[in-house]
mmCIF file of C-alpha atoms and ligand atoms in Angstrom:
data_model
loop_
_atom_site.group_PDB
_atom_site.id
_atom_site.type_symbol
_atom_site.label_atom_id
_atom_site.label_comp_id
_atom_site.label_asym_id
_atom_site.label_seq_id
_atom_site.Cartn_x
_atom_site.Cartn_y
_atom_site.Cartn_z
ATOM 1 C CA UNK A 63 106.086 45.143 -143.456
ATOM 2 C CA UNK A 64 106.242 42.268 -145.553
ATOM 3 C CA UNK A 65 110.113 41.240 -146.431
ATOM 4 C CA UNK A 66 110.099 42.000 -149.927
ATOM 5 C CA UNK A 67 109.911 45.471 -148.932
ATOM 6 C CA UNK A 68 112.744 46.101 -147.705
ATOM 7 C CA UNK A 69 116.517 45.891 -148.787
ATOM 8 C CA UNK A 70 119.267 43.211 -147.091
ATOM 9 C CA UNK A 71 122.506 45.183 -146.095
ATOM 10 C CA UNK A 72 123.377 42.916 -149.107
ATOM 11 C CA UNK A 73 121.140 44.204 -151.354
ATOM 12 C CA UNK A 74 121.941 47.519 -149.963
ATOM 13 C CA UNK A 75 125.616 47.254 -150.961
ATOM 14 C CA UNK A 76 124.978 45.677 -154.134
ATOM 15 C CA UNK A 77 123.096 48.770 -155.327
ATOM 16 C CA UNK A 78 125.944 51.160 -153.813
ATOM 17 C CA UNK A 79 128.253 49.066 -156.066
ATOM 18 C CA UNK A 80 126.391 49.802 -159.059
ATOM 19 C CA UNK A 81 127.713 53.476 -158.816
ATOM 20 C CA UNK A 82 131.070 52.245 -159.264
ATOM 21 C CA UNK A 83 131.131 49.826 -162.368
ATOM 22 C CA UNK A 84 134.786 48.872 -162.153
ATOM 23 C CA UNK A 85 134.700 47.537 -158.131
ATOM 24 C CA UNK A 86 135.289 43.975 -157.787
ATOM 25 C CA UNK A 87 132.982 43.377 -154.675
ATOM 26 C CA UNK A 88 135.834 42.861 -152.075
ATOM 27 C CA UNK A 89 134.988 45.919 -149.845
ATOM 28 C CA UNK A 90 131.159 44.919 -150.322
ATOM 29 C CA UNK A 91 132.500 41.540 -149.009
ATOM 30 C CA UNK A 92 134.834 43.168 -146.643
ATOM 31 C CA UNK A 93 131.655 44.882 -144.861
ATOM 32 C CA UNK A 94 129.233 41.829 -144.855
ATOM 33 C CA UNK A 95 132.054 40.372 -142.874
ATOM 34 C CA UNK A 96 132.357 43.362 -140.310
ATOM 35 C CA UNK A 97 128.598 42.843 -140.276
ATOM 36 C CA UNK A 98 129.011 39.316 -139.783
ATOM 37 C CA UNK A 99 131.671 40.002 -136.336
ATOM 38 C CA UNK A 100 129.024 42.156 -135.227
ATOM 39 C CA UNK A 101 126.217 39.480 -135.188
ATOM 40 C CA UNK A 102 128.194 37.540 -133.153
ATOM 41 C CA UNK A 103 129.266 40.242 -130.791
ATOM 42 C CA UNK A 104 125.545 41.082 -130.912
ATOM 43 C CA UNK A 105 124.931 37.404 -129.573
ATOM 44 C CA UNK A 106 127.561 37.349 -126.986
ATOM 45 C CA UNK A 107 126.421 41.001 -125.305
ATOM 46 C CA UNK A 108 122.721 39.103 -125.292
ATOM 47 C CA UNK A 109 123.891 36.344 -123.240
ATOM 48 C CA UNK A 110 125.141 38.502 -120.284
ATOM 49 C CA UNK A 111 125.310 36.562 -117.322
ATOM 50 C CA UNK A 112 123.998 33.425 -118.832
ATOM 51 C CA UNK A 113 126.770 33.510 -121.161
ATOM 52 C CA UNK A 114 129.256 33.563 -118.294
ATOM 53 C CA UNK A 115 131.017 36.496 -120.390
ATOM 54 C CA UNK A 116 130.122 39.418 -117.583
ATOM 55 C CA UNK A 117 132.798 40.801 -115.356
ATOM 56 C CA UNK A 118 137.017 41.384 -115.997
ATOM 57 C CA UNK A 119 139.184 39.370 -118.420
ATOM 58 C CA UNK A 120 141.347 37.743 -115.769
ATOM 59 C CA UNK A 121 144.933 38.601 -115.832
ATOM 60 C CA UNK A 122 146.420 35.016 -116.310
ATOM 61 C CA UNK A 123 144.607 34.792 -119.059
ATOM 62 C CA UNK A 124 147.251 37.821 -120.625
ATOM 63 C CA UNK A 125 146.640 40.741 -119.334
ATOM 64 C CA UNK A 126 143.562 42.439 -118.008
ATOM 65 C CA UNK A 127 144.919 46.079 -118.757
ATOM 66 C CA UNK A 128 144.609 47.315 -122.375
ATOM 67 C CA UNK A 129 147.031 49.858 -124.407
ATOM 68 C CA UNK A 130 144.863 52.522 -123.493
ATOM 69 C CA UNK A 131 145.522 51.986 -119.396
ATOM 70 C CA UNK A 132 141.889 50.272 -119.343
ATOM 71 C CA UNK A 133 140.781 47.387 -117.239
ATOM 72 C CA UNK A 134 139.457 44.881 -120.397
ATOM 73 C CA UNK A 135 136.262 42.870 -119.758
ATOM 74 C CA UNK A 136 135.902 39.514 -121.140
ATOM 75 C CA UNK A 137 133.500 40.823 -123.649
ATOM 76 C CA UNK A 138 136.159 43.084 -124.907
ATOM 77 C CA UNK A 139 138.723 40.357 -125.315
ATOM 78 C CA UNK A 140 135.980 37.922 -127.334
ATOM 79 C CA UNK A 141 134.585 40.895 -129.453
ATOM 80 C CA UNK A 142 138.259 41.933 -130.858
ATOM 81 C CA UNK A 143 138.794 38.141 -131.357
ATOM 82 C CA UNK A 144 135.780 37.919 -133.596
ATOM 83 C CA UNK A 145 136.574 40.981 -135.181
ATOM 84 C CA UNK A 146 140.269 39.235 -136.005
ATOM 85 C CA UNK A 147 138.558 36.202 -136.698
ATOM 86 C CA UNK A 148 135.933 37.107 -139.020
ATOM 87 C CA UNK A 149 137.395 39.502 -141.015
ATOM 88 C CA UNK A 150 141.467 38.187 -141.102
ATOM 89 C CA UNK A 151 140.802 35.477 -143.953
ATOM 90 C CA UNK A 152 139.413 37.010 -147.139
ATOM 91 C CA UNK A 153 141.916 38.652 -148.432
ATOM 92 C CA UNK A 154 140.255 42.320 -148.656
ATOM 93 C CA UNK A 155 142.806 43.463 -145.776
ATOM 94 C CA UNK A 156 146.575 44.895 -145.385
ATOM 95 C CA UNK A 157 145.979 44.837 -141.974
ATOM 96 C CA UNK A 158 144.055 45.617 -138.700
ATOM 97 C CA UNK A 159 144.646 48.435 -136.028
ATOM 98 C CA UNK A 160 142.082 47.696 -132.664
ATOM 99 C CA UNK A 161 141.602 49.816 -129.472
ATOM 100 C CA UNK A 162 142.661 47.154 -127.683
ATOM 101 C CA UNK A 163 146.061 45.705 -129.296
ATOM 102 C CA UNK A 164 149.039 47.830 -128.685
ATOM 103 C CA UNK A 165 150.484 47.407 -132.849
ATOM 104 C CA UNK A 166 148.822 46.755 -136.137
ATOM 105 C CA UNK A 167 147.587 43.000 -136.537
ATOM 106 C CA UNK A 168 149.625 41.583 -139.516
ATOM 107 C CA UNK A 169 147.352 39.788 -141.854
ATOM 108 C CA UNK A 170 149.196 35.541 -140.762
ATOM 109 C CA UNK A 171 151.059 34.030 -143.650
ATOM 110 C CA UNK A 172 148.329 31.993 -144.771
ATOM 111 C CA UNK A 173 146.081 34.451 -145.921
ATOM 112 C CA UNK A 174 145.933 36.354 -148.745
ATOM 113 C CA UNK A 175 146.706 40.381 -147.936
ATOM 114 C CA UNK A 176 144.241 43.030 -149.585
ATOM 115 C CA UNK A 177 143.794 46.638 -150.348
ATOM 116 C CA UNK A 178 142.064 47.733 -147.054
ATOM 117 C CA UNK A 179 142.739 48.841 -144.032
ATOM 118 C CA UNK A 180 140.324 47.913 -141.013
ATOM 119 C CA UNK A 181 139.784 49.812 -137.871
ATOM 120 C CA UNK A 182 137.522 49.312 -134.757
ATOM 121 C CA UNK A 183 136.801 49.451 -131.433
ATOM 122 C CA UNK A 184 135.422 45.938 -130.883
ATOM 123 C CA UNK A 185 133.432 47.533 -127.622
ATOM 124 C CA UNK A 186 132.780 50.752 -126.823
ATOM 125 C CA UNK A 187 131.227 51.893 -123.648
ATOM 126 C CA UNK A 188 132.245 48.834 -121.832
ATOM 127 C CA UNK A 189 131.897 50.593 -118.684
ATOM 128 C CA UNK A 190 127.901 49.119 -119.392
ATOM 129 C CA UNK A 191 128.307 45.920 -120.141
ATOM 130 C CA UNK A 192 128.153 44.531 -116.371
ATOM 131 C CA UNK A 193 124.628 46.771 -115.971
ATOM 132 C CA UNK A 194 123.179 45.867 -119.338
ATOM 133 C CA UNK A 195 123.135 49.146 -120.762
ATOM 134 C CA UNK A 196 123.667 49.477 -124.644
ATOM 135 C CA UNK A 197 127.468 49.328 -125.945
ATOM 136 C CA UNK A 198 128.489 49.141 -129.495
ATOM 137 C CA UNK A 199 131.088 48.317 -132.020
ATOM 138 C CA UNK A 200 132.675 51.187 -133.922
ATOM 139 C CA UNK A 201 134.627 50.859 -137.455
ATOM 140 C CA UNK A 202 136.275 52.583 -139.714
ATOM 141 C CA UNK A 203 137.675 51.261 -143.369
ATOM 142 C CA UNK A 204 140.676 52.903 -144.761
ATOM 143 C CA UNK A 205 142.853 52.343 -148.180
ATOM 144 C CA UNK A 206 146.501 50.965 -147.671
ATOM 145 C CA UNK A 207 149.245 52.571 -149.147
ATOM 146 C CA UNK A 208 149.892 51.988 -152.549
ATOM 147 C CA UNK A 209 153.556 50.085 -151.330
ATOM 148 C CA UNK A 210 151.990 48.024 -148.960
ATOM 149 C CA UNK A 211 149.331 46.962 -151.198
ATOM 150 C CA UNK A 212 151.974 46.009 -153.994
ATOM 151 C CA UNK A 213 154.568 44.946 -151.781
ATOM 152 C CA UNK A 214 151.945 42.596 -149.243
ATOM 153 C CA UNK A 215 154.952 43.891 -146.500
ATOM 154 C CA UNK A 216 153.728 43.678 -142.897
ATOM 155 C CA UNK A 217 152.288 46.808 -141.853
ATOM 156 C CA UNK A 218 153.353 50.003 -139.783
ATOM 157 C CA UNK A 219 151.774 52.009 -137.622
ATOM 158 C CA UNK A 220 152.466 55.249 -139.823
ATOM 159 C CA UNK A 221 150.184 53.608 -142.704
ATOM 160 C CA UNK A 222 146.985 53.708 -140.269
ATOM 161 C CA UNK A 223 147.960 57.633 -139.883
ATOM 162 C CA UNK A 224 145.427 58.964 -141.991
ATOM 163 C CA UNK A 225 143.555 61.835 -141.623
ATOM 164 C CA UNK A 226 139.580 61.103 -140.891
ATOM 165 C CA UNK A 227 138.416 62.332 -144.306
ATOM 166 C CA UNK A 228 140.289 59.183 -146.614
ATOM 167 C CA UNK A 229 137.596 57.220 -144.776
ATOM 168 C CA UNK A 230 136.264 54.930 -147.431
ATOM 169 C CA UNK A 231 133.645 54.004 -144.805
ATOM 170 C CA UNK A 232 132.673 54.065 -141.364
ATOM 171 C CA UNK A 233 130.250 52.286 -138.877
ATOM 172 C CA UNK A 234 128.887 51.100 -135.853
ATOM 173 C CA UNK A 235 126.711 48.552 -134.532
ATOM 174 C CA UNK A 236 124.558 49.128 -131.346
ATOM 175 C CA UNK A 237 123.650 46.402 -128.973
ATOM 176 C CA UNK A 238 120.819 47.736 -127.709
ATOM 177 C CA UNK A 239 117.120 46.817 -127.268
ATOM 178 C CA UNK A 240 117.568 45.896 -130.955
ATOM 179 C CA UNK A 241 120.929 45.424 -132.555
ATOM 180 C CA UNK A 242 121.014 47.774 -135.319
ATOM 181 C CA UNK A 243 124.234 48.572 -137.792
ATOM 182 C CA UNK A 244 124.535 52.032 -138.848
ATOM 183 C CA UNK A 245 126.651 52.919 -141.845
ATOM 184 C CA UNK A 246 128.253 54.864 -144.126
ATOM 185 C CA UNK A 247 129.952 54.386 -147.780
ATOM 186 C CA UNK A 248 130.400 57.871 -148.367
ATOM 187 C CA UNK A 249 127.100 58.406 -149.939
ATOM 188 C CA UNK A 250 124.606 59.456 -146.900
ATOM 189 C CA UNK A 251 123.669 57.321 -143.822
ATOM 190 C CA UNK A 252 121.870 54.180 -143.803
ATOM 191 C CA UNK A 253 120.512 52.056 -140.872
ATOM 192 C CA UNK A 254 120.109 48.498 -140.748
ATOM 193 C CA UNK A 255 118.281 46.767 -137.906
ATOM 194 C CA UNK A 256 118.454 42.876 -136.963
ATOM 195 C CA UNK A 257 116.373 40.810 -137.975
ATOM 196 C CA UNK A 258 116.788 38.114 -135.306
ATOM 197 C CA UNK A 259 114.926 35.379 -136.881
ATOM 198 C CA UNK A 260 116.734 35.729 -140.175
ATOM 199 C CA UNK A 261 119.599 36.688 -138.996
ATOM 200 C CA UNK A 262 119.942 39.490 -141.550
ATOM 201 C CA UNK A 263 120.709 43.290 -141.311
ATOM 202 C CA UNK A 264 117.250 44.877 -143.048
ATOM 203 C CA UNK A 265 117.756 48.560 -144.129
ATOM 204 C CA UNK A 266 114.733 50.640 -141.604
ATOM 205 C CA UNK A 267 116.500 53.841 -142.144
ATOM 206 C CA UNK A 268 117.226 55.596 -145.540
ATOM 207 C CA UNK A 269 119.490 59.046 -145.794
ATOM 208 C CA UNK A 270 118.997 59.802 -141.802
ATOM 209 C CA UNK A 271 119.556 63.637 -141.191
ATOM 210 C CA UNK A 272 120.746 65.130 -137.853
ATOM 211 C CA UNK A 273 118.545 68.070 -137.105
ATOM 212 C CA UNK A 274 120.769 71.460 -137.450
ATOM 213 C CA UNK A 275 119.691 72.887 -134.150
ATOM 214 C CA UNK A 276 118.955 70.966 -130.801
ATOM 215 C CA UNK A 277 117.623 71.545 -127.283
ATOM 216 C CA UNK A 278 119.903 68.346 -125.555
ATOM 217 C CA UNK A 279 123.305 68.087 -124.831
ATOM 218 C CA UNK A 280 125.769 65.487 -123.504
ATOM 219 C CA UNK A 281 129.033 65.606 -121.788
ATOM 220 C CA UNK A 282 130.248 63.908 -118.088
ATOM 221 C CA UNK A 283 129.546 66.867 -115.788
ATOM 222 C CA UNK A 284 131.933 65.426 -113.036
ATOM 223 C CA UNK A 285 134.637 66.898 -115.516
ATOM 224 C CA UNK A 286 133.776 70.346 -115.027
ATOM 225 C CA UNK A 287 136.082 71.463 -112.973
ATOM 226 C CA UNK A 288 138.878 70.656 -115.954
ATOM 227 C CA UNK A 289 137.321 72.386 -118.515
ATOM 228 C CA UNK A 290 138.039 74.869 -120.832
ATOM 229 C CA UNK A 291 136.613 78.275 -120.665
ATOM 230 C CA UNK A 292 134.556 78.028 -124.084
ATOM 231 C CA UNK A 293 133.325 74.581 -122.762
ATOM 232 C CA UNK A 294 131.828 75.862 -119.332
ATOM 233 C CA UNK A 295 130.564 78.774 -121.262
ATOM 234 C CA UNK A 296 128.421 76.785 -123.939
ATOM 235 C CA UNK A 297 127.523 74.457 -120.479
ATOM 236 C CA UNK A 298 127.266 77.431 -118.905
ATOM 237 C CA UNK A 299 124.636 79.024 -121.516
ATOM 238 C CA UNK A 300 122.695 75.290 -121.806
ATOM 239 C CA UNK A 301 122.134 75.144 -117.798
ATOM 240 C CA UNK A 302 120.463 78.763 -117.614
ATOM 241 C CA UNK A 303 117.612 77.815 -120.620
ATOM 242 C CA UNK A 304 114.790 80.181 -121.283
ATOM 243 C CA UNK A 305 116.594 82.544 -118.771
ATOM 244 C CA UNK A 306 119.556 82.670 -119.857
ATOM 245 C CA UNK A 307 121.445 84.219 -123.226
ATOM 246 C CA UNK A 308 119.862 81.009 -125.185
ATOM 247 C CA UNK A 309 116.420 81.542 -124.437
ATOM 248 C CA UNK A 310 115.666 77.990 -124.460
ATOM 249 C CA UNK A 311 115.877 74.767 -121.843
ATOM 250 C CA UNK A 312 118.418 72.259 -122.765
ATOM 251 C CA UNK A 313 117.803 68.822 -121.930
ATOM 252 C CA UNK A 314 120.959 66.635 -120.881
ATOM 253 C CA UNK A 315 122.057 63.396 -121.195
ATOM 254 C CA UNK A 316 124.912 60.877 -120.500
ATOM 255 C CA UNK A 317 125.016 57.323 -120.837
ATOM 256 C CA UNK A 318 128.734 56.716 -121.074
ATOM 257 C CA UNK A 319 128.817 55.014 -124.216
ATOM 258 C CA UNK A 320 129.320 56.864 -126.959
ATOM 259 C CA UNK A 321 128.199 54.898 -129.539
ATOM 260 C CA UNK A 322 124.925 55.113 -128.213
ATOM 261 C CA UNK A 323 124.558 59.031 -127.693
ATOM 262 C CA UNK A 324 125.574 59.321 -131.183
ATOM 263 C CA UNK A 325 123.269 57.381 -132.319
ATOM 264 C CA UNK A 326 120.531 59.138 -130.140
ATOM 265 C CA UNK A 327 122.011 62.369 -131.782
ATOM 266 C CA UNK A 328 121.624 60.805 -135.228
ATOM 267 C CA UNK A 329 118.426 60.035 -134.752
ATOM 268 C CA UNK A 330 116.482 63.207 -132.859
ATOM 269 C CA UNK A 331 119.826 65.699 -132.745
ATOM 270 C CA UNK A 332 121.432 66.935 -129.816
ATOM 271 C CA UNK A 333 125.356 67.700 -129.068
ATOM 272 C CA UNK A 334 128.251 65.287 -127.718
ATOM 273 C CA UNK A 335 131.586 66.681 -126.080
ATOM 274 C CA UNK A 336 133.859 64.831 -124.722
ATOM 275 C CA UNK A 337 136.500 67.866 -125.339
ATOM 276 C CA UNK A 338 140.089 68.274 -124.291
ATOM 277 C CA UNK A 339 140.149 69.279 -120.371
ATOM 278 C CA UNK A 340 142.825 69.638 -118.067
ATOM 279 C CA UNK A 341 142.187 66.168 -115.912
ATOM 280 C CA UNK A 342 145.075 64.937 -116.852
ATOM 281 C CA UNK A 343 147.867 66.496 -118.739
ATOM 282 C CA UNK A 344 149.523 63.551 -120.748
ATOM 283 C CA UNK A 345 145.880 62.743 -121.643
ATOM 284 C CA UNK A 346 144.460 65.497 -124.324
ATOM 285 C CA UNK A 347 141.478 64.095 -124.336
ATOM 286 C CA UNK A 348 139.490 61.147 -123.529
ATOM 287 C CA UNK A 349 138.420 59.567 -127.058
ATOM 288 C CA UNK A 350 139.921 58.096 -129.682
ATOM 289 C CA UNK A 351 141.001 59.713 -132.915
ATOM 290 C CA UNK A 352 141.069 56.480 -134.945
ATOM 291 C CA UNK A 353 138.255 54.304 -133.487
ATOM 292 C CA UNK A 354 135.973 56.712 -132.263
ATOM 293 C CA UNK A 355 136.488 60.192 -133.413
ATOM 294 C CA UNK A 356 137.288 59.382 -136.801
ATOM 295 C CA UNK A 357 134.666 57.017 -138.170
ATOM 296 C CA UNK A 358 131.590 58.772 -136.009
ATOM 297 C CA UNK A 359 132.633 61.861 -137.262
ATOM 298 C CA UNK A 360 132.244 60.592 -140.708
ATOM 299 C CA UNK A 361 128.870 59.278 -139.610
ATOM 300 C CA UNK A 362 128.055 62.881 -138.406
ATOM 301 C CA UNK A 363 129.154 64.695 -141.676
ATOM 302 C CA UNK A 364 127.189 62.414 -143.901
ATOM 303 C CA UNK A 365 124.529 62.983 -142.257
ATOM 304 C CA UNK A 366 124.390 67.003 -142.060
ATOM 305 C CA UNK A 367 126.046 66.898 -138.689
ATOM 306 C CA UNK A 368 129.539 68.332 -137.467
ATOM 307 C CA UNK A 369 132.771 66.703 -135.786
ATOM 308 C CA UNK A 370 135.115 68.999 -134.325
ATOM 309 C CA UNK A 371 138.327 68.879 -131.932
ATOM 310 C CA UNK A 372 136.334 72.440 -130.940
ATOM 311 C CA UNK A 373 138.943 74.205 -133.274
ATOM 312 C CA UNK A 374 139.074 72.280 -135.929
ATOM 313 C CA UNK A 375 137.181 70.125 -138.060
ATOM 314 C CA UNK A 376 137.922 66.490 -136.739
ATOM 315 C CA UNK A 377 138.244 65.299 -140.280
ATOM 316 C CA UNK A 378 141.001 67.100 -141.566
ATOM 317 C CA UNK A 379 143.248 66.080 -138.227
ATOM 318 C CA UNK A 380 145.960 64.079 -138.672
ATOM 319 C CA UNK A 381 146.877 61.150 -136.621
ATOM 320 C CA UNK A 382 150.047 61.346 -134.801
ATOM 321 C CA UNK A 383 149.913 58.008 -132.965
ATOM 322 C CA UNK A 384 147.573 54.477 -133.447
ATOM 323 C CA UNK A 385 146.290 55.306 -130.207
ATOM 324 C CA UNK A 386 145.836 59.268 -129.954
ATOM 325 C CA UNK A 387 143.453 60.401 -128.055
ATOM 326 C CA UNK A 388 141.629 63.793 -128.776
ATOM 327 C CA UNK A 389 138.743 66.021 -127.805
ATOM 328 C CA UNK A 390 135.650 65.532 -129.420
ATOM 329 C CA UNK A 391 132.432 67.240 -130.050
ATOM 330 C CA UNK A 392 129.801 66.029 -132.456
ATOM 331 C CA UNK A 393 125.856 66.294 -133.592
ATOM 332 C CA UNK A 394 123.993 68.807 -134.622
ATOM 333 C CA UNK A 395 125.598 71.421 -136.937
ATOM 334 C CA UNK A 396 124.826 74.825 -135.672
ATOM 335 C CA UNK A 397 125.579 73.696 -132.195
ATOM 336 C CA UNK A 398 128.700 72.354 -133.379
ATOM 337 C CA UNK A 399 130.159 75.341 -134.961
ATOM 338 C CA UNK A 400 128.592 77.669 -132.062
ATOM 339 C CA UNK A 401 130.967 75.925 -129.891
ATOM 340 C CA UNK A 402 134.188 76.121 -132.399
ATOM 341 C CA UNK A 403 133.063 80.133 -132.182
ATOM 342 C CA UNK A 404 133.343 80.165 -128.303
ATOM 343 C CA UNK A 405 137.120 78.374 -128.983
ATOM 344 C CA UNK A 406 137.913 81.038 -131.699
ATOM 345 C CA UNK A 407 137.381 83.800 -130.055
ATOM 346 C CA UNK A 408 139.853 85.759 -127.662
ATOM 347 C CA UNK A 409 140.934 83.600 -124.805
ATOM 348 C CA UNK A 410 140.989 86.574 -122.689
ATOM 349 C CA UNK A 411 137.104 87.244 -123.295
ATOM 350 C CA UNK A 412 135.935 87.302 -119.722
ATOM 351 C CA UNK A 413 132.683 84.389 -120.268
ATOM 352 C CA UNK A 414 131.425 84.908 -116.754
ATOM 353 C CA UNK A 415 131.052 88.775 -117.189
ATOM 354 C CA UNK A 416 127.105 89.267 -118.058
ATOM 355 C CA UNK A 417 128.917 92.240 -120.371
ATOM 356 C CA UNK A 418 130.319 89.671 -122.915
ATOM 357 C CA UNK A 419 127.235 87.525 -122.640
ATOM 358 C CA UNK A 420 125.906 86.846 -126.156
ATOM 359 C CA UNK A 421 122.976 89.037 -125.988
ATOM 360 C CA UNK A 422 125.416 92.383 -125.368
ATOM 361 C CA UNK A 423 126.715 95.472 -127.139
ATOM 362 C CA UNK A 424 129.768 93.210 -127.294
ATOM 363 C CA UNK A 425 128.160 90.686 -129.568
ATOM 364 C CA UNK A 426 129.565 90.369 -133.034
HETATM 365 O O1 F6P B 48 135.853 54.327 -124.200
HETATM 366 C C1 F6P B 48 135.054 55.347 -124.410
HETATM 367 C C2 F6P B 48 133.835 55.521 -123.539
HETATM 368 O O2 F6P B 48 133.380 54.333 -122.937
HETATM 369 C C3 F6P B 48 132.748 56.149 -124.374
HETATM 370 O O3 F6P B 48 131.937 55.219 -124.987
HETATM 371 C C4 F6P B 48 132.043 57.027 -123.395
HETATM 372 O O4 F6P B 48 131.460 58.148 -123.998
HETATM 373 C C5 F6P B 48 133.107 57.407 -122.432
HETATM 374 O O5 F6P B 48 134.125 56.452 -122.522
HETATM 375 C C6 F6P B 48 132.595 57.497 -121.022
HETATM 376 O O6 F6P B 48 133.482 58.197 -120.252
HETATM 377 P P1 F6P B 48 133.189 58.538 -118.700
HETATM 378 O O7 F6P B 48 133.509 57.284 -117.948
HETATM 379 O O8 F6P B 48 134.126 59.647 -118.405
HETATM 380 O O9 F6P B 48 131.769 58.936 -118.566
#
C-alpha cells in the first residue's frame, strides 16, 4: 500500500489530540519517546547472538537477580536502560516505576519533572530471549499526584498506587517476526507495525476487537496441581471439548510470554490465566499488577475484552505494593466472566461431581 495511505503513530496521535483542544502535546511527545525506547529494544532483541547481548547479566556487573527474585538477562538490563534513557529528559515525567528496579526512578536534577507517571516492563517473557521466541515491552502511563506535580518532590512508591482504571494509556511492543506497537489512549485499540526501512511505527490495525467467545485457551499446565477449584473446573470443561459440558474442542496454547498471547488473543480471541494458585504461598500470583496486569488489561477492555483477578475486575484493584503480584485472566469476554462465575459460586460446589456439571438440574 502506497505510504500516503496510511497514518505515522505521529499522525495517529496528532489526530487523537485534536479531541482534546486544550493538551499541550507533552504526553503525545511522551509516547513517541516510549515508541522511540522500543525501536531500540526492537534492534537489540534482532541482534541476538550477533549482538553479543544473549545469555545472564553477570553479577559483577551489579547484580544478576532482580526485585522480583528473577535471574536478569543482559537484554533486560539494556532495555530498562533505554527505557530510562529515552524517556528521563523531556520533562513530561514525575517519575518512573520498572519491573526491574526495586524503588521509583527519580527524574536527576537536571531535568525538568512533568505531569506523568511512566510504567513498564522493559522485557517481558525473557525466559525466550536465549531461543528467539517473541518477547515484548509492556507500558502503562499514569497522572502524578497533583502535590508532586506542583511540588517537583522526588517520588514515593504510594503515588504509583493507582488503581488500573486512571490509566491514561497503556501499551506494548512485540518483538516478533515484525516489531509491532500496540496501543491504547483510552479511545479503542490501535496497532502500529515497523516499518524497518523508515524506521517509523505505520498504523495496520484500526479499532481491533477481541472476539466475545473463543475455542483456545492458555495457562502453564505444569501448575495444575496448585490450582484453584474454579480454575481446574473451567480447564477441566476445555480438555473434555465436544464431549464434555462445553460441547466444543478447545485449542491450547502457551508460549511463556505474555505479551505475546495477548496479543494472539487480541487479534483471533482466546483466554489467558495466569490465576492465583497455591505454588507458593507468599507469592499470590505470578504477574504483575502494575506492569503487566494493569496496562494489558486496559488493552483488553478497550478492545471488548475482560481482565479479571477471577473475582474481580482487574481494573478497579488497587495496588498495595510497586511490585504486587496478582492472578490474572484476560481475552475474550464471555470466557472471562464464565470463569469469574465458577469463582462466585459456592466454594463447597463439588466441580468433579457429573451432578453439578453445567448441563444439570443444578444449573442456574
Ligand atoms: O514475567 C512474566 C512471564 O515471563 C510472562 O511473560 C509469561 O506469561 C510468564 O512469565 C511465564 O511463566 P511460566 O514460566 O510459568 O510459564
Amino acid at each position: 500500500m502506497p505510504l500516503r495511505q496510511r497514518s505515522t503513530l505521529t499522525q495517529y496521535l496528532i489526530e487523537e489530540r485534536r479531541r482534546f483542544p486544550d493538551s499541550k502535546g507533552e504526553f503525545n511527545a511522551l509516547i513517541l519517546d516510549v515508541a522511540l525506547a522500543c525501536k531500540a529494544i526492537a534492534r537489540a532483541v534482532a541482534m541476538g547472538e550477533l549482538g553479543g547481548l544473549y545469555g545472564d547479566h553477570a553479577a559483577q556487573e551489579g547484580g544478576a537477580i532482580n526485585v522480583q527474585g528473577e535471574t536478569q538477562k543482559k537484554l533486560d538490563v539494556l532495555s530498562n536502560e533505554l527505557f530510562i534513557r529515552v524517556n528521563e529528559w523531556a520533562g513530561h515525567l514525575a517519575g518512573m516505576a520498572s519491573e526491574e528496579m526495586t524503588d521509583p526512578y527519580q527524574i536527576p536534577g537536571k531535568f525538568p519533572r512533568g505531569k506523568y507517571l511512566l510504567v513498564f516492563d522493559p522485557l517481558d517473557g525473557s525466559s525466550n530471549i536465549d531461543v528467539n521466541v517473541s518477547v515484548g515491552s509492556i507500558f502503562s502511563i499514569l497522572r502524578a499526584p497533583q502535590d508532586a506535580i506542583d511540588s517537583g518532590r522526588d517520588l514515593v512508591e504510594s503515588d504509583f498506587l493507582q488503581a488500573g482504571a486512571t490509566q491514561l494509556a497503556a501499551g506494548y511492543a512485540l518483538y516478533g517476526p515484525t516489531t509491532m506497537l500496540v496501543l491504547t489512549v483510552g479511545n479503542g485499540v490501535s496497532a502500529f507495525t515497523l516499518e524497518p526501512n523508515l524506521g517509523e511505527f505505520m498504523l495496520t490495525h484500526s479499532n481491533l476487537q477481541v472476539p466475545a467467545d473463543t475455542q483456545e485457551f492458555a495457562i502453564n499446565a505444569s501448575n495444575s496441581r496448585f490450582w484453584e477449584p474454579p480454575i481446574k473446573r473451567y480447564v477441566d470443561e476445555c480438555l473434555a471439548g465436544k464431549s464434555g459440558e462445553r460441547g466444543k474442542d478447545f485449542n491450547m496454547r502457551w508460549i511463556a510470554s505474555m505479551v505475546a498471547e495477548a496479543h494472539r488473543i487480541l487479534m483471533r480471541g482466546g483466554v489467558f490465566m495466569y490465576p492465583r494458585d497455591t505454588k507458593d504461598p507468599s507469592k499470590p500470583g505470578r504477574l504483575r499488577l502494575l506492569y503487566e496486569a494493569n496496562p494489558i488489561g486496559m488493552i483488553m477492555e478497550q478492545a471488548g475484552g475482560r481482565a479479571s483477578t477471577g473475582r474481580e475486575p482487574m481494573l478497579s484493584v488497587t495496588p498495595t505494593g510497586l511490585h504486587q503480584r496478582i492472578g490474572l485472566v484476560f481475552g475474550s469476554k464471555n470466557e472471562v466472566e464464565r470463569i469469574e462465575r465458577y469463582h462466585s459460586e459456592p466454594a463447597t460446589r463439588e466441580i468433579d461431581n457429573p451432578l453439578f456439571a453445567e448441563r444439570t438440574l443444578f444449573r442456574a
